[in-house]
CSV table of C-alpha atoms in Angstrom, one decimal:
chain,number,residue,atom,x,y,z
A,1,MET,CA,-144.2,158.0,-96.9
A,2,LYS,CA,-145.5,160.9,-94.8
A,3,HIS,CA,-147.1,159.3,-91.8
A,4,ASN,CA,-148.5,162.2,-89.9
A,5,ILE,CA,-151.2,162.3,-93.2
A,6,THR,CA,-153.6,159.6,-93.8
A,7,ILE,CA,-156.6,159.8,-96.3
A,8,ASN,CA,-158.8,156.8,-96.3
A,9,GLY,CA,-156.0,154.9,-94.5
A,10,ILE,CA,-153.3,155.4,-97.1
A,11,HIS,CA,-150.3,157.4,-96.4
A,12,PRO,CA,-149.1,159.5,-99.3
A,13,THR,CA,-145.9,158.5,-100.9
A,14,ILE,CA,-143.2,161.2,-102.0
A,15,ILE,CA,-141.4,160.0,-105.4
A,16,SER,CA,-138.3,161.8,-105.7
A,17,TYR,CA,-136.4,161.4,-109.4
A,18,LYS,CA,-134.1,163.1,-111.7
A,19,TYR,CA,-134.5,163.8,-115.4
A,20,ASP,CA,-132.6,165.6,-118.0
A,21,ILE,CA,-134.1,168.1,-120.2
A,22,ASN,CA,-131.6,169.9,-122.9
A,23,GLY,CA,-128.6,168.8,-120.9
A,24,THR,CA,-129.7,170.1,-117.6
A,25,LYS,CA,-130.5,167.4,-115.0
A,26,THR,CA,-133.4,168.4,-112.7
A,27,THR,CA,-134.8,166.8,-109.5
A,28,ALA,CA,-138.3,166.7,-109.0
A,29,LYS,CA,-140.7,165.3,-106.0
A,30,TYR,CA,-144.3,163.9,-106.8
A,31,LYS,CA,-146.7,162.8,-104.1
A,32,VAL,CA,-149.4,159.7,-104.9
A,33,LEU,CA,-151.6,157.8,-103.1
A,34,GLU,CA,-151.6,154.6,-105.4
A,35,GLU,CA,-150.1,151.7,-103.2
A,36,ARG,CA,-150.5,149.2,-106.1
A,37,ARG,CA,-148.5,151.1,-108.6
A,38,ILE,CA,-146.0,152.6,-106.4
A,39,ALA,CA,-145.3,149.0,-105.2
A,40,LYS,CA,-143.7,148.1,-108.8
A,41,LEU,CA,-141.5,150.9,-108.6
A,42,HIS,CA,-137.7,150.5,-107.1
A,43,ILE,CA,-134.9,152.6,-106.6
A,44,GLY,CA,-133.0,153.2,-110.0
A,45,LYS,CA,-135.7,151.8,-112.1
A,46,SER,CA,-136.8,154.1,-115.2
A,47,ILE,CA,-140.2,155.7,-115.4
A,48,ALA,CA,-142.2,157.9,-118.1
A,49,ILE,CA,-142.6,161.5,-117.3
A,50,LYS,CA,-144.1,164.4,-118.9
A,51,THR,CA,-142.6,168.1,-118.6
A,52,PHE,CA,-144.3,171.3,-119.6
A,53,ASN,CA,-142.4,174.7,-118.6
A,54,GLY,CA,-140.2,173.5,-116.0
A,55,SER,CA,-142.4,171.2,-114.3
A,56,SER,CA,-143.2,167.5,-114.6
A,57,ILE,CA,-145.1,164.7,-113.6
A,58,ILE,CA,-144.9,161.0,-113.7
A,59,LYS,CA,-147.0,159.7,-116.7
A,60,ASP,CA,-149.4,156.9,-115.5
A,61,LEU,CA,-149.9,158.1,-111.6
A,62,LYS,CA,-152.5,160.5,-110.3
A,63,PRO,CA,-151.1,163.2,-108.2
A,64,TYR,CA,-152.1,163.6,-104.5
A,65,ASN,CA,-153.7,166.9,-103.8
A,66,PHE,CA,-156.1,168.3,-101.0
A,67,PRO,CA,-158.9,170.0,-102.3
A,68,ILE,CA,-159.0,173.8,-101.0
A,69,TRP,CA,-162.5,174.0,-101.7
A,70,LEU,CA,-162.9,171.5,-99.0
A,71,PHE,CA,-162.1,174.5,-96.7
A,72,LEU,CA,-164.5,176.7,-98.0
A,73,LEU,CA,-167.6,174.8,-96.9
A,74,ILE,CA,-166.7,175.8,-93.3
A,75,PRO,CA,-167.3,179.7,-93.5
A,76,LEU,CA,-170.2,179.0,-96.3
A,77,SER,CA,-172.1,176.7,-93.7
A,78,LEU,CA,-171.7,179.4,-91.0
A,79,LEU,CA,-172.9,182.2,-93.6
A,80,LEU,CA,-176.1,180.2,-94.2
A,81,ILE,CA,-177.1,179.7,-90.6
A,82,GLY,CA,-176.3,183.2,-89.4
A,83,LEU,CA,-177.7,185.1,-92.6
A,84,PRO,CA,-181.6,184.5,-91.2
A,85,PHE,CA,-180.5,186.0,-87.9
A,86,LEU,CA,-178.6,188.9,-89.4
A,87,ILE,CA,-181.7,189.6,-91.6
A,88,TYR,CA,-183.8,189.4,-88.3
A,89,ALA,CA,-181.5,191.8,-86.8
A,90,ILE,CA,-181.4,194.3,-89.4
A,91,LEU,CA,-185.4,194.5,-90.0
A,92,LYS,CA,-185.8,195.0,-86.2
A,93,LEU,CA,-183.0,197.6,-86.0
A,94,LYS,CA,-185.0,199.5,-88.9
A,95,LYS,CA,-188.4,199.3,-87.1
A,96,GLU,CA,-186.2,200.8,-84.1
A,97,LEU,CA,-184.8,203.5,-86.1
A,98,GLU,CA,-188.3,204.6,-87.5
A,99,LEU,CA,-189.5,204.5,-84.1
A,100,TYR,CA,-186.9,207.2,-82.7
A,101,LYS,CA,-187.1,209.3,-86.1
A,102,PHE,CA,-190.6,209.8,-86.7
A,103,GLY,CA,-192.4,208.2,-83.4
A,104,ASN,CA,-194.5,206.0,-85.4
A,105,VAL,CA,-194.8,202.7,-84.2
A,106,SER,CA,-195.4,200.1,-86.7
């Protein structure tokens, strides 16, 4: 388990396993958050896996991954807050430029 990461009070568990494809033994790791299903697993126990193009997953477990789109919410919120101020500043600057160019106050 990784104790420096907690999601809803659960630490992700890293399962390390070996499998054989066409006579080649491969070692893989899989991060999961499902504590109840992991409690049934023991060292040396056989598990069902799926493989595709050299990568593999454990058949009945959902993987742990952190949604990267969550980090996009911070700049998006700053953009939404700052956009009205930017538009106001551009309109104010446009009026000042017209004043300096043409001398017309509007």
